[in-house]
Amino acid sequence: EYFSEYFSSQLDQNFIMSFAPPPTLSTAKGDNDNAKGEKQPQVEYFVKVPAKIPYNGPTSTDPFSFRYYNADEIILGRPMKEWLRFSVCYWHTFRGMGADPFGFPTMNREWDDGSPSIENAKRRCDVAFEFMSKLGVEYYTFHDRDVAPEGRTLHETNALLDEIVEHLEGLQKKTGIKLLWATQNLFSHPRYMNGGGTNPDMHTFAYAASQVKKVLDVNHKLGGQNLVFWGGREGYQSILNTDVKKELDHMAALFKMAVRYKEEKGMTAQLLIEPKPREPTKHQYDYDAQTTIGFLKHYELEKDFKLNIEPNHTTLAGHDFEHDILFASKYGMLGSIDSNTGDPLLGWDTDQFPMDSKKTTLVMGTVIEQAGLAPGGLNFDCKVRRESTDPNDLFYGHIGAMDTFARGLRQAAKIKEDGILSSMLEERYSTFNSELGKKIEDGSATLEDCEAYAMEHGEPEQKSGQQELYDMVFNRYV
């Protein structure tokens, strides 16, 4: 422990944990018991926050209130909370301490003593469920290493996770909050520096596969409705030392193992892959929605997986915020959304809270068109800015983002009800309602058919795309 004092004061806690002594299993007897089994008083950590954030309407100026999100209000035949299915992510919200590539942590959370102890891990769980209960969110998500520390061996690590899962299960029963999805962290530990499912070392691949198995079990025990695969290090830095086809074959093999295990155990969680083009690898194999759909179809996995789309990843791939959500939905592959955004002036994954109602209107229009996201949801894979060090900032970020999506839902519903934009779009493609147009769309037309039509009708009429008119009409709603 030569560097413990320096690390404790300077570095992020996830990094500190890799140098700290391995934790030991707790002898605690209940949710609020100490190590001796003595009952401890329930501690409230967000004392300045109401017991539950209220809906006060569009004129409210109270930052601890919703202006647009009214959970039980009926929109297009169902409550807002069913359309939106909000979720809080564990990693940024309860493990992020403000570190970035250029600076040390800036946040001091009174509930977190910085240790890798099982008691500290349980205390973070208590804080998380208090936060979500006050926010009125019904779902949460986590990586295995977010909620529980690693031990000296895989067996010990699994035992530590099991103890935390029991604690989480008790908190879920107490609050009614449910697990949207769990996922396995196959990117932080040094063993995964060359990837998990695409690692060139078979031993490391097997270790990653065992971690996937454990998370499938944990997710099932906690009633997780989905399970996500995010391949942060499943890619390459240089093609000189990489057999890309072999790595993709191995990744597909891991996915097929997960599918078989899920079926053998009677698990029902929807399996999701989360695309990202780069970071931390130079090139990530599941680059964007279309690349990932192509991968799934090539390996005959398209019936077993859908996509969890993160808009910040989409913009890193050079697309618009809403692009991957739209494309995944159009091909029946949109399973869930990590609802965040990025800064276009920064070249990395900034994971900011979405505050642009134009963008959320476009997203919710797609969600409405596919009749909802269930069993997926809108997971806030977001972190407060490094300079936002007050714990209440966690509430402001989530409240603002929930309102932004609720506003987007209201506006998208109005657009659908009015039908103006959809009528304009239908008219733009109306020539395909002709005899030849229908044959083209059903695949029965031939090149000769098209040639004959062109010969008979001559030069096509030039028709305006009217993009400015579409923008004008859209702006009436937002």
Coordinates of C-alpha atoms in Angstrom, one line a residue:
E1 CA 0.0 0.0 0.0
Y2 CA 2.9 2.4 -0.8
F3 CA 0.7 4.8 -2.8
S4 CA -2.6 4.5 -0.8
E5 CA -2.5 8.0 0.7
Y6 CA -1.8 9.6 -2.7
F7 CA -4.4 7.5 -4.5
S8 CA -7.1 8.1 -1.9
S9 CA -6.8 11.9 -2.3
Q10 CA -6.3 12.1 -6.1
L11 CA -7.8 9.3 -8.1
D12 CA -11.2 7.9 -9.0
Q13 CA -12.5 5.2 -6.7
N14 CA -12.8 2.5 -9.3
F15 CA -9.0 2.9 -9.8
I16 CA -8.3 2.9 -6.1
M17 CA -10.1 -0.4 -5.7
S18 CA -7.6 -2.2 -8.0
F19 CA -4.9 -1.4 -5.4
A20 CA -6.9 -1.8 -2.2
P21 CA -7.0 -5.1 -0.2
P22 CA -9.7 -7.4 -1.4
P23 CA -13.0 -7.1 0.5
T24 CA -14.4 -9.7 2.7
L25 CA -18.0 -11.0 3.0
S26 CA -20.1 -9.1 5.4
T27 CA -21.8 -10.8 8.4
A28 CA -24.7 -8.3 8.3
K29 CA -28.1 -9.8 9.1
G30 CA -30.5 -7.3 7.4
D31 CA -30.8 -4.3 5.2
N32 CA -30.0 -1.8 8.1
D33 CA -28.0 -4.1 10.4
N34 CA -24.4 -3.6 11.3
A35 CA -21.7 -6.3 11.2
K36 CA -22.9 -7.5 14.7
G37 CA -26.4 -7.9 13.5
E38 CA -27.6 -4.9 15.5
K39 CA -30.4 -2.8 14.0
Q40 CA -29.3 0.6 12.7
P41 CA -31.4 3.7 12.1
Q42 CA -32.5 4.4 8.6
V43 CA -30.3 7.2 7.2
E44 CA -31.7 9.9 4.8
Y45 CA -29.0 11.3 2.5
F46 CA -31.0 13.8 0.4
V47 CA -32.7 15.7 3.2
K48 CA -33.4 18.8 1.2
V49 CA -35.3 16.9 -1.5
P50 CA -39.0 16.2 -1.2
A51 CA -40.2 12.7 -0.5
K52 CA -41.3 12.5 -4.1
I53 CA -40.7 15.0 -6.9
P54 CA -44.1 16.5 -7.7
Y55 CA -45.6 17.5 -11.1
N56 CA -46.4 21.2 -10.8
G57 CA -47.1 22.0 -14.4
P58 CA -45.4 24.2 -17.1
T59 CA -45.4 27.4 -15.0
S60 CA -43.4 25.9 -12.1
T61 CA -40.1 27.5 -11.2
D62 CA -39.3 25.0 -8.4
P63 CA -36.2 23.0 -9.6
F64 CA -37.5 20.1 -7.4
S65 CA -40.6 19.7 -9.5
F66 CA -41.6 18.4 -13.0
R67 CA -43.1 20.8 -15.5
Y68 CA -44.0 18.3 -18.2
Y69 CA -43.6 14.8 -16.7
N70 CA -46.9 13.8 -15.2
A71 CA -46.4 10.0 -14.7
D72 CA -50.0 8.9 -14.8
E73 CA -51.4 11.3 -17.4
I74 CA -52.8 9.5 -20.4
I75 CA -51.1 10.2 -23.7
L76 CA -52.3 8.3 -26.8
G77 CA -54.1 5.8 -24.6
R78 CA -51.5 5.0 -22.0
P79 CA -49.8 6.6 -19.0
M80 CA -46.7 8.7 -19.7
K81 CA -44.6 6.5 -17.5
E82 CA -45.4 3.5 -19.8
W83 CA -44.3 5.4 -22.8
L84 CA -41.1 6.7 -21.2
R85 CA -40.1 3.9 -18.8
F86 CA -37.3 6.0 -17.2
S87 CA -34.3 4.3 -15.6
V88 CA -31.4 5.6 -13.6
C89 CA -27.9 4.2 -14.3
Y90 CA -25.8 3.1 -11.4
W91 CA -22.3 3.8 -12.8
H92 CA -22.4 7.5 -13.5
T93 CA -24.9 8.4 -10.8
F94 CA -23.4 6.6 -7.8
R95 CA -19.9 5.7 -8.9
G96 CA -18.8 8.6 -11.0
M97 CA -16.7 11.1 -9.0
G98 CA -15.9 13.7 -11.6
A99 CA -12.6 12.4 -13.0
D100 CA -12.0 13.0 -16.7
P101 CA -9.0 12.3 -19.1
F102 CA -7.4 15.6 -17.9
G103 CA -8.2 15.8 -14.2
F104 CA -8.8 14.1 -10.9
P105 CA -12.1 13.5 -9.1
T106 CA -13.9 16.6 -7.9
M107 CA -16.8 15.1 -6.0
N108 CA -17.1 14.1 -2.4
R109 CA -20.1 12.0 -1.5
E110 CA -20.7 11.8 2.2
W111 CA -22.2 8.3 1.9
D112 CA -19.1 6.8 0.1
D113 CA -16.0 6.3 2.2
G114 CA -13.9 5.3 -0.8
S115 CA -13.3 1.8 0.4
P116 CA -14.0 -1.4 -1.5
S117 CA -15.8 -2.9 1.5
I118 CA -19.1 -4.7 1.2
E119 CA -20.6 -2.3 3.8
N120 CA -19.7 0.7 1.6
A121 CA -21.2 -1.1 -1.4
K122 CA -24.5 -1.7 0.5
R123 CA -24.6 1.9 1.6
R124 CA -24.4 3.0 -2.0
C125 CA -27.3 0.7 -2.8
D126 CA -29.3 2.4 0.0
V127 CA -28.5 5.8 -1.4
A128 CA -29.4 4.8 -4.9
F129 CA -32.9 3.5 -3.9
E130 CA -33.6 6.6 -1.9
F131 CA -32.6 8.7 -4.9
M132 CA -34.8 6.8 -7.3
S133 CA -37.7 6.7 -4.9
K134 CA -37.7 10.4 -4.5
L135 CA -37.3 10.9 -8.2
G136 CA -40.2 8.6 -9.0
V137 CA -38.3 6.4 -11.4
E138 CA -39.3 2.8 -11.6
Y139 CA -36.2 1.2 -13.1
Y140 CA -32.5 1.1 -12.8
T141 CA -29.5 -0.4 -14.5
F142 CA -26.0 -1.5 -13.5
H143 CA -22.7 -3.2 -14.4
D144 CA -21.7 -6.1 -12.1
R145 CA -18.6 -4.2 -11.0
D146 CA -20.6 -1.0 -10.2
V147 CA -22.5 -2.6 -7.4
A148 CA -20.0 -5.1 -6.0
P149 CA -16.2 -5.1 -5.6
E150 CA -13.9 -7.8 -7.0
G151 CA -12.3 -10.4 -4.7
R152 CA -9.1 -12.3 -4.9
T153 CA -10.6 -15.1 -7.0
L154 CA -13.5 -15.5 -9.4
H155 CA -15.3 -17.6 -6.8
E156 CA -14.9 -14.9 -4.1
T157 CA -15.9 -12.2 -6.6
N158 CA -19.1 -14.1 -7.3
A159 CA -19.8 -14.5 -3.6
L160 CA -19.4 -10.7 -3.1
L161 CA -21.8 -10.0 -5.9
D162 CA -24.3 -12.5 -4.5
E163 CA -24.3 -10.7 -1.2
I164 CA -25.0 -7.4 -2.9
V165 CA -27.7 -9.0 -5.1
E166 CA -29.5 -10.1 -1.9
H167 CA -29.4 -6.5 -0.6
L168 CA -30.7 -5.2 -4.0
E169 CA -33.5 -7.7 -4.0
G170 CA -34.6 -6.5 -0.6
L171 CA -34.5 -2.9 -1.7
Q172 CA -36.5 -3.8 -4.8
K173 CA -39.2 -5.5 -2.8
K174 CA -39.3 -2.6 -0.3
T175 CA -39.6 0.2 -3.0
G176 CA -41.2 -1.5 -6.0
I177 CA -38.3 -0.3 -8.2
K178 CA -37.4 -2.9 -10.8
L179 CA -34.2 -3.8 -12.7
L180 CA -34.4 -2.7 -16.4
W181 CA -31.1 -4.4 -17.2
A182 CA -27.8 -5.5 -15.9
T183 CA -24.6 -5.8 -17.9
Q184 CA -21.1 -7.2 -17.4
N185 CA -18.0 -4.9 -17.2
L186 CA -15.5 -6.5 -19.6
F187 CA -13.5 -3.4 -20.1
S188 CA -12.2 -1.8 -16.9
H189 CA -10.0 -4.6 -15.4
P190 CA -6.4 -4.9 -16.8
R191 CA -7.2 -8.5 -17.8
Y192 CA -9.5 -7.1 -20.5
M193 CA -7.0 -4.6 -22.0
N194 CA -7.3 -6.6 -25.3
G195 CA -11.0 -7.2 -25.0
G196 CA -13.3 -9.8 -23.5
G197 CA -15.1 -11.7 -26.2
T198 CA -12.6 -10.7 -28.8
N199 CA -9.4 -11.2 -26.7
P200 CA -6.6 -13.1 -28.5
D201 CA -6.0 -15.2 -25.3
M202 CA -8.5 -18.1 -24.8
H203 CA -8.1 -18.0 -21.0
T204 CA -9.2 -14.4 -20.9
F205 CA -12.1 -15.2 -23.2
A206 CA -13.2 -18.0 -20.9
Y207 CA -13.0 -15.6 -17.9
A208 CA -15.2 -13.1 -19.7
A209 CA -17.7 -15.8 -20.6
S210 CA -17.9 -16.9 -17.0
Q211 CA -18.6 -13.3 -16.1
V212 CA -21.4 -13.2 -18.7
K213 CA -22.9 -16.3 -17.2
K214 CA -22.9 -14.8 -13.7
V215 CA -24.6 -11.7 -14.8
L216 CA -27.2 -13.7 -16.7
D217 CA -27.9 -15.4 -13.4
V218 CA -28.0 -12.2 -11.3
N219 CA -30.1 -10.4 -13.9
H220 CA -32.6 -13.3 -13.8
K221 CA -32.7 -13.4 -10.0
L222 CA -33.4 -9.7 -9.8
G223 CA -36.1 -9.8 -12.5
G224 CA -34.1 -7.9 -15.1
Q225 CA -36.2 -7.3 -18.2
N226 CA -33.2 -7.0 -20.5
L227 CA -29.5 -7.8 -20.5
V228 CA -27.0 -5.5 -22.4
F229 CA -23.7 -6.3 -24.1
W230 CA -21.5 -3.2 -24.6
G231 CA -18.2 -4.0 -26.2
G232 CA -16.0 -1.1 -25.0
R233 CA -12.8 -3.0 -25.8
E234 CA -14.2 -5.3 -28.5
G235 CA -12.3 -3.7 -31.4
Y236 CA -8.8 -3.0 -32.4
Q237 CA -6.1 -0.3 -32.2
S238 CA -4.0 -1.7 -35.1
I239 CA -4.8 -4.2 -37.9
L240 CA -1.1 -5.3 -37.8
N241 CA -1.6 -7.4 -34.6
T242 CA -5.4 -8.2 -35.1
D243 CA -7.2 -11.0 -36.9
V244 CA -10.5 -9.2 -37.3
K245 CA -12.4 -12.1 -38.7
K246 CA -11.3 -14.4 -35.9
E247 CA -12.2 -11.9 -33.3
L248 CA -15.7 -11.3 -34.8
D249 CA -16.2 -15.1 -35.0
H250 CA -15.2 -15.4 -31.3
M251 CA -17.6 -12.5 -30.3
A252 CA -20.4 -14.3 -32.1
A253 CA -19.5 -17.5 -30.3
L254 CA -19.8 -15.7 -27.0
F255 CA -23.2 -14.3 -27.9
K256 CA -24.4 -17.8 -29.0
M257 CA -23.3 -19.3 -25.7
A258 CA -25.3 -16.6 -23.9
V259 CA -28.4 -17.4 -26.0
R260 CA -28.1 -21.1 -25.3
Y261 CA -27.7 -20.6 -21.6
K262 CA -30.6 -18.2 -21.4
E263 CA -32.8 -20.7 -23.2
E264 CA -31.6 -23.7 -21.1
K265 CA -32.4 -21.8 -17.9
G266 CA -35.8 -20.5 -19.0
M267 CA -34.7 -16.9 -18.8
T268 CA -36.9 -14.3 -20.6
A269 CA -34.8 -11.2 -20.6
Q270 CA -34.4 -9.5 -23.9
L271 CA -30.8 -9.5 -25.0
L272 CA -29.4 -6.2 -26.3
I273 CA -26.2 -5.0 -28.0
E274 CA -25.2 -1.4 -27.6
P275 CA -23.3 0.0 -30.6
K276 CA -20.4 2.5 -30.4
P277 CA -17.9 3.5 -33.0
R278 CA -14.8 4.1 -31.0
E279 CA -13.5 4.9 -27.5
P280 CA -11.6 3.3 -25.8
T281 CA -10.6 1.3 -28.9
K282 CA -9.8 3.1 -32.2
H283 CA -12.4 1.0 -34.0
Q284 CA -15.2 -0.8 -32.2
Y285 CA -16.7 -3.7 -34.1
D286 CA -20.4 -2.8 -33.3
Y287 CA -19.8 0.6 -34.9
D288 CA -23.4 1.8 -35.3
A289 CA -26.9 0.4 -35.7
Q290 CA -26.5 -0.7 -39.3
T291 CA -23.1 -2.3 -38.7
T292 CA -24.5 -4.2 -35.7
I293 CA -27.6 -5.4 -37.5
G294 CA -25.4 -6.6 -40.4
F295 CA -23.2 -8.5 -37.8
L296 CA -26.3 -10.1 -36.2
K297 CA -27.7 -11.2 -39.6
H298 CA -24.4 -12.6 -40.8
Y299 CA -24.1 -14.8 -37.6
E300 CA -27.8 -15.6 -37.6
L301 CA -28.4 -13.9 -34.3
E302 CA -30.9 -11.3 -35.4
K303 CA -33.8 -13.2 -33.8
D304 CA -32.0 -13.4 -30.5
F305 CA -30.9 -9.8 -30.0
K306 CA -32.1 -6.2 -30.4
L307 CA -30.2 -3.0 -30.0
N308 CA -29.7 -0.6 -27.1
I309 CA -29.1 2.7 -28.8
E310 CA -27.1 5.5 -27.1
P311 CA -27.4 8.8 -29.0
N312 CA -24.0 10.1 -27.8
H313 CA -22.5 7.0 -29.5
T314 CA -24.6 7.7 -32.6
T315 CA -23.1 11.2 -32.9
L316 CA -19.6 9.9 -32.4
A317 CA -20.3 7.7 -35.4
G318 CA -21.0 10.9 -37.5
H319 CA -24.8 10.6 -37.5
D320 CA -27.6 12.7 -36.1
F321 CA -28.8 12.2 -32.6
E322 CA -31.9 10.3 -33.8
H323 CA -30.3 8.4 -36.6
D324 CA -29.6 5.0 -35.0
I325 CA -32.9 5.0 -33.1
L326 CA -34.8 5.5 -36.4
F327 CA -32.8 2.9 -38.3
A328 CA -33.0 0.3 -35.6
S329 CA -36.7 0.8 -35.2
K330 CA -37.4 0.6 -39.0
Y331 CA -35.8 -2.8 -39.1
G332 CA -37.6 -4.0 -35.9
M333 CA -34.3 -4.0 -33.9
L334 CA -34.8 -1.1 -31.4
G335 CA -35.0 -2.7 -28.0
S336 CA -34.0 0.2 -25.6
I337 CA -32.4 3.6 -25.4
D338 CA -29.6 5.0 -23.3
S339 CA -31.0 8.5 -23.3
N340 CA -28.1 10.9 -23.2
T341 CA -26.4 13.4 -25.5
G342 CA -22.9 14.6 -26.3
D343 CA -21.2 17.9 -27.0
P344 CA -20.5 18.2 -30.8
L345 CA -17.4 20.3 -30.0
L346 CA -15.8 17.5 -28.0
G347 CA -14.6 14.3 -29.6
W348 CA -15.4 11.9 -26.9
D349 CA -18.4 10.3 -25.1
T350 CA -19.5 13.2 -22.7
D351 CA -22.7 11.4 -21.5
Q352 CA -24.7 14.6 -20.9
F353 CA -28.3 14.9 -19.9
P354 CA -30.6 15.4 -22.9
M355 CA -32.1 18.9 -22.7
D356 CA -33.1 19.5 -26.4
S357 CA -36.8 18.9 -26.8
K358 CA -36.6 19.0 -30.6
K359 CA -34.4 15.9 -30.5
T360 CA -36.5 14.2 -27.9
T361 CA -39.6 14.9 -30.0
L362 CA -38.0 13.1 -33.0
V363 CA -37.0 10.2 -30.7
M364 CA -40.5 9.9 -29.1
G365 CA -42.0 10.0 -32.6
T366 CA -40.1 6.9 -33.4
V367 CA -41.1 5.3 -30.1
I368 CA -44.8 6.1 -30.7
E369 CA -44.5 4.7 -34.2
Q370 CA -43.3 1.3 -32.9
A371 CA -45.9 1.4 -30.1
G372 CA -43.5 1.8 -27.2
L373 CA -40.2 0.5 -25.9
A374 CA -41.2 -2.2 -23.5
P375 CA -39.5 -4.3 -22.2
G376 CA -36.8 -1.7 -22.9
G377 CA -36.8 1.8 -21.6
L378 CA -35.2 5.2 -21.5
N379 CA -32.1 4.7 -19.4
F380 CA -30.2 7.9 -18.3
D381 CA -26.7 6.9 -19.1
C382 CA -25.7 10.4 -18.0
K383 CA -23.3 12.1 -15.6
V384 CA -23.4 15.5 -14.1
R385 CA -20.6 17.8 -15.2
R386 CA -17.3 17.6 -13.4
E387 CA -18.0 21.1 -12.1
S388 CA -21.4 20.1 -10.7
T389 CA -20.3 18.8 -7.3
D390 CA -23.4 19.3 -5.2
P391 CA -25.4 16.0 -4.7
N392 CA -28.6 17.9 -5.6
D393 CA -27.2 18.4 -9.1
L394 CA -28.0 14.7 -9.6
F395 CA -31.6 15.5 -9.2
Y396 CA -31.5 18.6 -11.4
G397 CA -30.0 16.6 -14.2
H398 CA -32.5 13.8 -14.0
I399 CA -35.5 16.1 -13.5
G400 CA -34.5 18.3 -16.4
A401 CA -34.0 15.3 -18.7
M402 CA -37.2 13.6 -17.7
D403 CA -39.1 16.8 -18.4
T404 CA -37.3 17.1 -21.8
F405 CA -38.4 13.6 -22.8
A406 CA -41.9 14.2 -21.4
R407 CA -42.2 17.4 -23.5
G408 CA -40.9 15.5 -26.5
L409 CA -43.6 12.8 -25.9
R410 CA -46.3 15.5 -25.7
Q411 CA -45.1 17.2 -28.9
A412 CA -44.7 13.9 -30.8
A413 CA -48.2 12.8 -29.8
K414 CA -49.6 16.1 -31.1
I415 CA -47.7 15.7 -34.4
K416 CA -49.2 12.2 -34.8
E417 CA -52.7 13.3 -33.9
D418 CA -52.6 16.2 -36.4
G419 CA -51.2 14.0 -39.1
I420 CA -49.9 17.0 -41.2
L421 CA -46.3 15.8 -41.5
S422 CA -47.2 12.2 -42.1
S423 CA -49.6 13.3 -44.9
M424 CA -46.9 15.4 -46.5
L425 CA -44.5 12.4 -46.3
E426 CA -47.1 10.1 -47.8
E427 CA -47.7 12.5 -50.7
R428 CA -44.0 12.7 -51.4
Y429 CA -43.8 9.0 -52.1
S430 CA -47.3 8.7 -53.7
T431 CA -46.1 7.7 -57.2
F432 CA -45.2 4.3 -55.8
N433 CA -48.9 3.7 -55.4
S434 CA -49.1 3.3 -59.2
E435 CA -49.1 -0.1 -60.8
L436 CA -45.3 -0.1 -61.5
G437 CA -44.6 1.5 -58.2
K438 CA -46.4 -1.4 -56.4
K439 CA -44.5 -4.0 -58.5
I440 CA -41.2 -2.3 -57.5
E441 CA -42.0 -2.4 -53.8
D442 CA -43.2 -6.1 -53.9
G443 CA -40.1 -7.2 -55.8
S444 CA -41.9 -8.3 -59.0
A445 CA -40.8 -5.5 -61.3
T446 CA -38.0 -6.0 -63.8
L447 CA -35.5 -3.8 -65.5
E448 CA -37.4 -4.2 -68.7
D449 CA -40.6 -2.9 -67.0
C450 CA -38.7 0.2 -65.8
E451 CA -37.2 0.8 -69.2
A452 CA -40.6 0.5 -70.9
Y453 CA -42.1 3.0 -68.5
A454 CA -39.2 5.5 -68.9
M455 CA -39.5 5.2 -72.7
E456 CA -43.2 5.9 -72.6
H457 CA -43.2 8.8 -70.1
G458 CA -40.0 10.5 -71.0
E459 CA -38.1 12.8 -68.7
P460 CA -39.2 12.7 -65.0
E461 CA -40.7 15.9 -63.5
Q462 CA -38.5 17.7 -61.1
K463 CA -40.1 17.9 -57.7
S464 CA -39.0 19.9 -54.7
G465 CA -38.0 18.1 -51.5
Q466 CA -39.5 21.1 -49.5
Q467 CA -37.2 20.6 -46.6
E468 CA -37.7 24.1 -45.4
L469 CA -41.5 23.6 -45.3
Y470 CA -41.1 20.4 -43.3
D471 CA -38.8 22.3 -40.9
M472 CA -41.4 25.1 -40.6
V473 CA -44.3 22.7 -39.9
F474 CA -42.2 20.7 -37.3
N475 CA -41.3 24.0 -35.5
R476 CA -45.0 24.7 -35.0
Y477 CA -45.0 21.9 -32.4
V478 CA -41.7 22.5 -30.7

